[in-house]
PDB file of N, CA and C and ligand atoms in Angstrom:
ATOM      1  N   UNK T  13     106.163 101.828 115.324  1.00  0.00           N
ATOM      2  CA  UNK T  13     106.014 102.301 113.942  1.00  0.00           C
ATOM      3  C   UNK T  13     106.404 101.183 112.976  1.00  0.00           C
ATOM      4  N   UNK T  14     105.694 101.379 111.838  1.00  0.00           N
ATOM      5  CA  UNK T  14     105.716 100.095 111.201  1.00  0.00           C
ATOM      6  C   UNK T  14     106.584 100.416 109.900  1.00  0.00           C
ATOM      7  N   UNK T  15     107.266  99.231 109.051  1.00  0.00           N
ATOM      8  CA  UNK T  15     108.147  99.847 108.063  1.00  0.00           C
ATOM      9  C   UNK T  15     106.866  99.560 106.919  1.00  0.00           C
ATOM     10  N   UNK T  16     107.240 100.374 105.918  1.00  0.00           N
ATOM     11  CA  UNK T  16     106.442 100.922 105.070  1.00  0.00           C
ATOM     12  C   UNK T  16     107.142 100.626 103.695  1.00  0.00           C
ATOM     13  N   UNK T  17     106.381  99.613 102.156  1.00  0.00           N
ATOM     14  CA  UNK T  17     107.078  99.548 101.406  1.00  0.00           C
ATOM     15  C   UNK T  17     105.640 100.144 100.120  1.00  0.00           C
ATOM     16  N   UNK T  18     106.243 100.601  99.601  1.00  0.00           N
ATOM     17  CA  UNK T  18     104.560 100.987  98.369  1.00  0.00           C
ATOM     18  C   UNK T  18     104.820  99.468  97.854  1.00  0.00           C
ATOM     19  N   UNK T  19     105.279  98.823  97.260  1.00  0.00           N
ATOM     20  CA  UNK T  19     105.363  97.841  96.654  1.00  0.00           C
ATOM     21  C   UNK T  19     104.586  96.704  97.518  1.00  0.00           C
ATOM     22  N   UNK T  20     104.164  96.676  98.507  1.00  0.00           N
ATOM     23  CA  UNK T  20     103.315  95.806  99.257  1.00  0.00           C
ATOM     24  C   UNK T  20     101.985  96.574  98.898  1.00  0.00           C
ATOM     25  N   UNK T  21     101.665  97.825  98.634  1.00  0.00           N
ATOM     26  CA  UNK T  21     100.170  98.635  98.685  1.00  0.00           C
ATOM     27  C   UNK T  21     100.100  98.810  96.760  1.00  0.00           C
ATOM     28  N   UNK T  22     100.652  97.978  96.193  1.00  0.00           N
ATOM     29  CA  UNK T  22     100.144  98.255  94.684  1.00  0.00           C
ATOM     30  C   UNK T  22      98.748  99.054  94.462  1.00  0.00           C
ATOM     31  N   UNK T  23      97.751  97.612  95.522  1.00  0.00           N
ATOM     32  CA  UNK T  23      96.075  98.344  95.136  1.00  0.00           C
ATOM     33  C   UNK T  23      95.348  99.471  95.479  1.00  0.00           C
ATOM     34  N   UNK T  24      96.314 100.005  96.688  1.00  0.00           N
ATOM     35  CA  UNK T  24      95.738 101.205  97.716  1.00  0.00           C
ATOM     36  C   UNK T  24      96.414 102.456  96.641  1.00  0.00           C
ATOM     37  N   UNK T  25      98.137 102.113  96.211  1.00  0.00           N
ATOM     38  CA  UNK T  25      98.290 103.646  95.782  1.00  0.00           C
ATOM     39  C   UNK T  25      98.129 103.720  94.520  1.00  0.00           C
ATOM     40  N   UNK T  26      98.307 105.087  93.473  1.00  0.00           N
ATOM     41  CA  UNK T  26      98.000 105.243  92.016  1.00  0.00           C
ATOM     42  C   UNK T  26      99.481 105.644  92.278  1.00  0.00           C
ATOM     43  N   UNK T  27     100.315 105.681  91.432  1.00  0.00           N
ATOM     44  CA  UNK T  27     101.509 106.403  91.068  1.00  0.00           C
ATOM     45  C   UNK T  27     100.878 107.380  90.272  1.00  0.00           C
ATOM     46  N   UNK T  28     101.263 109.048  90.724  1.00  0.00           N
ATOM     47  CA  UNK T  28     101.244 110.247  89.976  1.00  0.00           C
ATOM     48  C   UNK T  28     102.419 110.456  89.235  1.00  0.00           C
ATOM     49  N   UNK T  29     103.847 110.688  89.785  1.00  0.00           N
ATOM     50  CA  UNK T  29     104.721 110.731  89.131  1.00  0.00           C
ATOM     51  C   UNK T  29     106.171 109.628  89.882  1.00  0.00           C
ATOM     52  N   UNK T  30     106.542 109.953  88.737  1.00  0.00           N
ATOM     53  CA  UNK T  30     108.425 109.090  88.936  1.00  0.00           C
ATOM     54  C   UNK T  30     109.638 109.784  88.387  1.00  0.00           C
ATOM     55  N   UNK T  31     110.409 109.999  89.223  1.00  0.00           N
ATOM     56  CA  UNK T  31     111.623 110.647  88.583  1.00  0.00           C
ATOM     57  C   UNK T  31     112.897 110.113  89.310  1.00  0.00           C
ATOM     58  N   UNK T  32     112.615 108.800  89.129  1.00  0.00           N
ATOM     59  CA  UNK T  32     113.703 107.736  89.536  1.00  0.00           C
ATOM     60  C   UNK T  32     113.910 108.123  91.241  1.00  0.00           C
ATOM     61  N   UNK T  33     114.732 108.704  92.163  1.00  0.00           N
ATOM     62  CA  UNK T  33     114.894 109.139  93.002  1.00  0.00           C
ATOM     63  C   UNK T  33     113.724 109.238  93.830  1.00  0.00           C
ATOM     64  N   UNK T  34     113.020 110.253  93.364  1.00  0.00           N
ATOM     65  CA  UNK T  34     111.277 110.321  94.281  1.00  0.00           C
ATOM     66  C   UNK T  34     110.449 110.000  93.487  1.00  0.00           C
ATOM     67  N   UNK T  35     109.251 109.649  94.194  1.00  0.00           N
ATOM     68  CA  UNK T  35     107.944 109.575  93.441  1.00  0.00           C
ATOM     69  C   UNK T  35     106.899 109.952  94.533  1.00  0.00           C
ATOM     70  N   UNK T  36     105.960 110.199  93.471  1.00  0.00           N
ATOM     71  CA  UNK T  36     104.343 110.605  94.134  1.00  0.00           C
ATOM     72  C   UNK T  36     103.389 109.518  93.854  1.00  0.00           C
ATOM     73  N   UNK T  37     102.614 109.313  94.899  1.00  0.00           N
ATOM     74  CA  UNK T  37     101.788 108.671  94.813  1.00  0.00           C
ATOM     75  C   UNK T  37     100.708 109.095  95.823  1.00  0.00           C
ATOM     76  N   UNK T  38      99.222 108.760  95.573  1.00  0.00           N
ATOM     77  CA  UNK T  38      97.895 109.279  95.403  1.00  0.00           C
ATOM     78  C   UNK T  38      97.149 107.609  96.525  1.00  0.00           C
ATOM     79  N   UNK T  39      96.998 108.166  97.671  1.00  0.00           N
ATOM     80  CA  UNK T  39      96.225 106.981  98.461  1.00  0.00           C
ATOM     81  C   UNK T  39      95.030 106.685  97.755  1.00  0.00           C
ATOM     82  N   UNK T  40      94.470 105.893  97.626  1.00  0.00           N
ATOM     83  CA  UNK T  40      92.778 105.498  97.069  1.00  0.00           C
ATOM     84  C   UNK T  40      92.018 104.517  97.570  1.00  0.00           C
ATOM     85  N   UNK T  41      92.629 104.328  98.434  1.00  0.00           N
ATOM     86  CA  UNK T  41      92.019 103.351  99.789  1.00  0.00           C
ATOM     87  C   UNK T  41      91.896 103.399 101.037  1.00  0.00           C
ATOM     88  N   UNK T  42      91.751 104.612 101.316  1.00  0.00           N
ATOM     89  CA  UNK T  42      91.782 105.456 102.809  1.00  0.00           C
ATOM     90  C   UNK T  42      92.575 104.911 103.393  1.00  0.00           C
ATOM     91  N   UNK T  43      94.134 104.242 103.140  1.00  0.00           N
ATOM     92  CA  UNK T  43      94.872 103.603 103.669  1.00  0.00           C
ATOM     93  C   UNK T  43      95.172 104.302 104.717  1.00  0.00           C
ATOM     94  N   UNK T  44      95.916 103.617 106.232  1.00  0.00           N
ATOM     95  CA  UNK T  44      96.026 104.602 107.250  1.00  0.00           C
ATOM     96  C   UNK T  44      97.323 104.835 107.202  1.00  0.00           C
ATOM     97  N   UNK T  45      98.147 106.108 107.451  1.00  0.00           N
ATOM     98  CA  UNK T  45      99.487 106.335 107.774  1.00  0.00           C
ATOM     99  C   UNK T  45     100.339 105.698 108.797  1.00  0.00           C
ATOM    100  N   UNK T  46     101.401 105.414 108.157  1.00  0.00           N
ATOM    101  CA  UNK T  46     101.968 104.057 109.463  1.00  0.00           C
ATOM    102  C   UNK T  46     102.553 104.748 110.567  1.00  0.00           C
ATOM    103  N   UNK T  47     102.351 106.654 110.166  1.00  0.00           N
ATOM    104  CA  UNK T  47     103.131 107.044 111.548  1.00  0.00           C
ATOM    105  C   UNK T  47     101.865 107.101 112.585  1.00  0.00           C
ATOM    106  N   UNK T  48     100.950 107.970 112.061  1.00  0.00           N
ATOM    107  CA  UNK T  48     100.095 108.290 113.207  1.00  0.00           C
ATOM    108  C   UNK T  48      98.817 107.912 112.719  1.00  0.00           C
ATOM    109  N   UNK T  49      98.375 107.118 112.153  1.00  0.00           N
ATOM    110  CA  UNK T  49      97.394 106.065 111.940  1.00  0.00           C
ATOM    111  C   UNK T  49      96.262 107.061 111.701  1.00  0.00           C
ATOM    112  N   UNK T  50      95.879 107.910 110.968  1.00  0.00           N
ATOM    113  CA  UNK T  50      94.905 108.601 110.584  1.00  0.00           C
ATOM    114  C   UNK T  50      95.274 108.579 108.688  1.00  0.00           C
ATOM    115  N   UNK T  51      94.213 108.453 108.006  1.00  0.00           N
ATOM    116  CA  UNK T  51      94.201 108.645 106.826  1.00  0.00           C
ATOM    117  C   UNK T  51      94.584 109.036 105.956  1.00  0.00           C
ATOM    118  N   UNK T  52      95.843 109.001 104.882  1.00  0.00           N
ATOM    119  CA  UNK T  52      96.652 110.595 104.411  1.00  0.00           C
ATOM    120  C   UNK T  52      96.213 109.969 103.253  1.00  0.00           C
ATOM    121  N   UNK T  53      96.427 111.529 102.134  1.00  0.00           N
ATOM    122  CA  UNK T  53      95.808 111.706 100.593  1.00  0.00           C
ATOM    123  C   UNK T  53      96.987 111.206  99.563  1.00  0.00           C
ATOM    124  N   UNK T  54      98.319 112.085 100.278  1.00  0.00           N
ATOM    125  CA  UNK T  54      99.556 111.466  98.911  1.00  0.00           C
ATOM    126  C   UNK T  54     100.241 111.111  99.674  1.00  0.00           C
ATOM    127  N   UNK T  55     101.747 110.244  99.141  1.00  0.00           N
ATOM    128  CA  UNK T  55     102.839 110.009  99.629  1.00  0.00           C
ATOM    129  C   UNK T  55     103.862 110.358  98.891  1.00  0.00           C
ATOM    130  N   UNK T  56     104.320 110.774  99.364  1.00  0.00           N
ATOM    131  CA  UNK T  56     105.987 111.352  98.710  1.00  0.00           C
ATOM    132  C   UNK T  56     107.337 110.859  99.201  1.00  0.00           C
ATOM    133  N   UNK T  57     107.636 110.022  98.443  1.00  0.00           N
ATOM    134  CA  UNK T  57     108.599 109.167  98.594  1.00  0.00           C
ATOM    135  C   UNK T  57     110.515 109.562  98.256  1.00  0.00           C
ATOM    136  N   UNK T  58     111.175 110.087  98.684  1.00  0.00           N
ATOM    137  CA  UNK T  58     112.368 110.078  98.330  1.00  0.00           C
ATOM    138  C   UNK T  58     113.550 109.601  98.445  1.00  0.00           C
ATOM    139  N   UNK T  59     114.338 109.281  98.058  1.00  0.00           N
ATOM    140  CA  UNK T  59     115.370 109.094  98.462  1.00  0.00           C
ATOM    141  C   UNK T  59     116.816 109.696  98.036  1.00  0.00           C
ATOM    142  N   UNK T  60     116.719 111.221  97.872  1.00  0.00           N
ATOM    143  CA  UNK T  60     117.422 111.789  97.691  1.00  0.00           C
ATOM    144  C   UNK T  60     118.256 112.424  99.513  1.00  0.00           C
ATOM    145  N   UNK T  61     119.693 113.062  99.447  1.00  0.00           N
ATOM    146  CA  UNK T  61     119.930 113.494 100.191  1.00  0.00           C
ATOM    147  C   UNK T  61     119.031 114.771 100.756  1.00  0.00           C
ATOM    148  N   UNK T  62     118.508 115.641  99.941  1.00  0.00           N
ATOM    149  CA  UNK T  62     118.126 116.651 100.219  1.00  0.00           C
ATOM    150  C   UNK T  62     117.167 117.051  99.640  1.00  0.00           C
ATOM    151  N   UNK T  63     115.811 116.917  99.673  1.00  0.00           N
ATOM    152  CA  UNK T  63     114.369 117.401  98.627  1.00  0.00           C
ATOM    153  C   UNK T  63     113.587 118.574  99.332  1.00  0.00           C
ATOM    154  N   UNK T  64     113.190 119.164  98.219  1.00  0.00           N
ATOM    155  CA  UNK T  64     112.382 120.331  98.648  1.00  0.00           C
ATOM    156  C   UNK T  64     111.157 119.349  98.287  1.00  0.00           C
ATOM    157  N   UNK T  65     110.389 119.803  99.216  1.00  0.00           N
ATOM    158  CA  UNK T  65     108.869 119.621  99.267  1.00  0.00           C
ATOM    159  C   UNK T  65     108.106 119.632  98.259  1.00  0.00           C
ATOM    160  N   UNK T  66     106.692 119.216  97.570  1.00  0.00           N
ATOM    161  CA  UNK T  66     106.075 119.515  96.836  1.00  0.00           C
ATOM    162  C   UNK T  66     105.588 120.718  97.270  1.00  0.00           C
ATOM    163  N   UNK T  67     104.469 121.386  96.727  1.00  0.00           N
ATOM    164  CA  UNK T  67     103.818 122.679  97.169  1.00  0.00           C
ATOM    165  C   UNK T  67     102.630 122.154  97.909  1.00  0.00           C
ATOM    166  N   UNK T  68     102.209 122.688  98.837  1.00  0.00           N
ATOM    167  CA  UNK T  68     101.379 122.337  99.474  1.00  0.00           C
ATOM    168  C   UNK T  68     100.177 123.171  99.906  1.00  0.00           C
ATOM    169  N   UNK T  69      98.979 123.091 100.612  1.00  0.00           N
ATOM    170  CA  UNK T  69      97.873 124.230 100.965  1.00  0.00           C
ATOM    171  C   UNK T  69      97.612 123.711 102.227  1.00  0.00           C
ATOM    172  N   UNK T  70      98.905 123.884 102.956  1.00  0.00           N
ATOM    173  CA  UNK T  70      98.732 123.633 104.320  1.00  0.00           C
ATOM    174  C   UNK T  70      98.314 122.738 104.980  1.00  0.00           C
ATOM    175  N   UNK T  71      98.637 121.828 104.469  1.00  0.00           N
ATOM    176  CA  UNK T  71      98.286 120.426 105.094  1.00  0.00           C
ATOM    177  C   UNK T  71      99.155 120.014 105.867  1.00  0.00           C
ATOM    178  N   UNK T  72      98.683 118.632 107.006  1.00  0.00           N
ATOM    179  CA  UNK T  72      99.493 118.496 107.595  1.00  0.00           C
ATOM    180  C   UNK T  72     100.526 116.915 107.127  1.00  0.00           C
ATOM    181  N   UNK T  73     101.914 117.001 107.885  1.00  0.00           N
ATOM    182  CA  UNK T  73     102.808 115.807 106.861  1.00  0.00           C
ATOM    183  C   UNK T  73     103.041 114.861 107.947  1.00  0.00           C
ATOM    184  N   UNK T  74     103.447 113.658 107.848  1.00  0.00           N
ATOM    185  CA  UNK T  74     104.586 112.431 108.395  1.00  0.00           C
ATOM    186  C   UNK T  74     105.253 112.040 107.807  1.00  0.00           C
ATOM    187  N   UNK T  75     106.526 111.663 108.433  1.00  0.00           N
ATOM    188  CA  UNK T  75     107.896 111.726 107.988  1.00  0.00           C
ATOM    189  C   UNK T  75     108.165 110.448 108.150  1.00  0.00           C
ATOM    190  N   UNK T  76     108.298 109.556 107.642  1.00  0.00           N
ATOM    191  CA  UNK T  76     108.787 107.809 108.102  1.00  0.00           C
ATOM    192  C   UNK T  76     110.014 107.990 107.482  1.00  0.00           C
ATOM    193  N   UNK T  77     111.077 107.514 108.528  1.00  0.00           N
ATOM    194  CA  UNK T  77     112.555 107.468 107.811  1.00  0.00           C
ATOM    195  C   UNK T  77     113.213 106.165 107.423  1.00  0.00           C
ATOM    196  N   UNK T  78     113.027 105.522 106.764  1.00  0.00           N
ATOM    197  CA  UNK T  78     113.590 103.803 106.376  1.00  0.00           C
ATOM    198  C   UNK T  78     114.806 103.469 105.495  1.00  0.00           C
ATOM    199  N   UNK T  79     116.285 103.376 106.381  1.00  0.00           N
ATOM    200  CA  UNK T  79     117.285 103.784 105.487  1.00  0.00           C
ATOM    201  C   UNK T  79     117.386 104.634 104.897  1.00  0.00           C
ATOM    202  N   UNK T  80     118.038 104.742 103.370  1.00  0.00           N
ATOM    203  CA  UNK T  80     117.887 105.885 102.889  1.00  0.00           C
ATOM    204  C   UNK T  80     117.176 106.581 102.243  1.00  0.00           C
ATOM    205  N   UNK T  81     115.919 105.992 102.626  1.00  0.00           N
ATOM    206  CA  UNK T  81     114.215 106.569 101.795  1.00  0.00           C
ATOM    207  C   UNK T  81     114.080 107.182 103.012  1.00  0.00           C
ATOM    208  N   UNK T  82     113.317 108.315 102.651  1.00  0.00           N
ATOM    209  CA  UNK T  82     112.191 109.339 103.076  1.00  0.00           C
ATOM    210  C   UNK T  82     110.796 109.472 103.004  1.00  0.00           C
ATOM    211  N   UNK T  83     109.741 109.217 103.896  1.00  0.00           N
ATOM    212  CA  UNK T  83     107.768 108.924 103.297  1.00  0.00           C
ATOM    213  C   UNK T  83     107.887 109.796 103.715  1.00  0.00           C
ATOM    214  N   UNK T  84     106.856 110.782 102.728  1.00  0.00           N
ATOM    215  CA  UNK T  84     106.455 111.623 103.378  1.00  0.00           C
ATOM    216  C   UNK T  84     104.743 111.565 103.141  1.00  0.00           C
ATOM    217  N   UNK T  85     103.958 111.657 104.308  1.00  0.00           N
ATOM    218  CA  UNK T  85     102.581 111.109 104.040  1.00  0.00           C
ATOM    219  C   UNK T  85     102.060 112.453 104.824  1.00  0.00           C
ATOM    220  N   UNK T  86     100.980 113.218 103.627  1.00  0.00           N
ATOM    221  CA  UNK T  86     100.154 114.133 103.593  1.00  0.00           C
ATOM    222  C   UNK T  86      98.727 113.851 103.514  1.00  0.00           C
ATOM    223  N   UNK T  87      98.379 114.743 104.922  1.00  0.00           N
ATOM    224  CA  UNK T  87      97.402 114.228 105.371  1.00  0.00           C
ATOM    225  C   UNK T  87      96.163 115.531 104.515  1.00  0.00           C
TER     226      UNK T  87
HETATM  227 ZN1   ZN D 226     100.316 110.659 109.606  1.00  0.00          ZN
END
């Protein structure tokens, strides 16, 4: 598994939102997920101790754990 920084993928992601701690961001380059190498739509980034989820319609997630950040990549 590979470590994962958005700041290397400027051109692939859009930033949706920021609230210092987490952010959302929007793939736009069919980038592949570094857990299980299939295609995901957002990433949700945290680094809080404890986050509730965005809302979701059943999609499926990966979890990359890198220190004290959290990816979460929705497929
Ligand atoms: Zn994945």
């Amino acid at each position: 598994m590979s470590e994962f920084d958005v700041h290397d993928h400027r051109h692939e992601l859009k930033q949706l939102r920021d609230s210092g701690r987490t952010s959302l961001w929007e793939n736009r380059e069919e980038m592949a997920c570094p857990v299980c190498e299939d295609v995901f739509s957002r990433l949700f980034l945290t680094r809080q101790a404890g986050t509730t989820f965005p809302e979701n319609d059943g999609a499926r997630f990966c979890l990359l754990r890198d220190g004290d950040a959290v990816y979460l990549f929705r497929h």
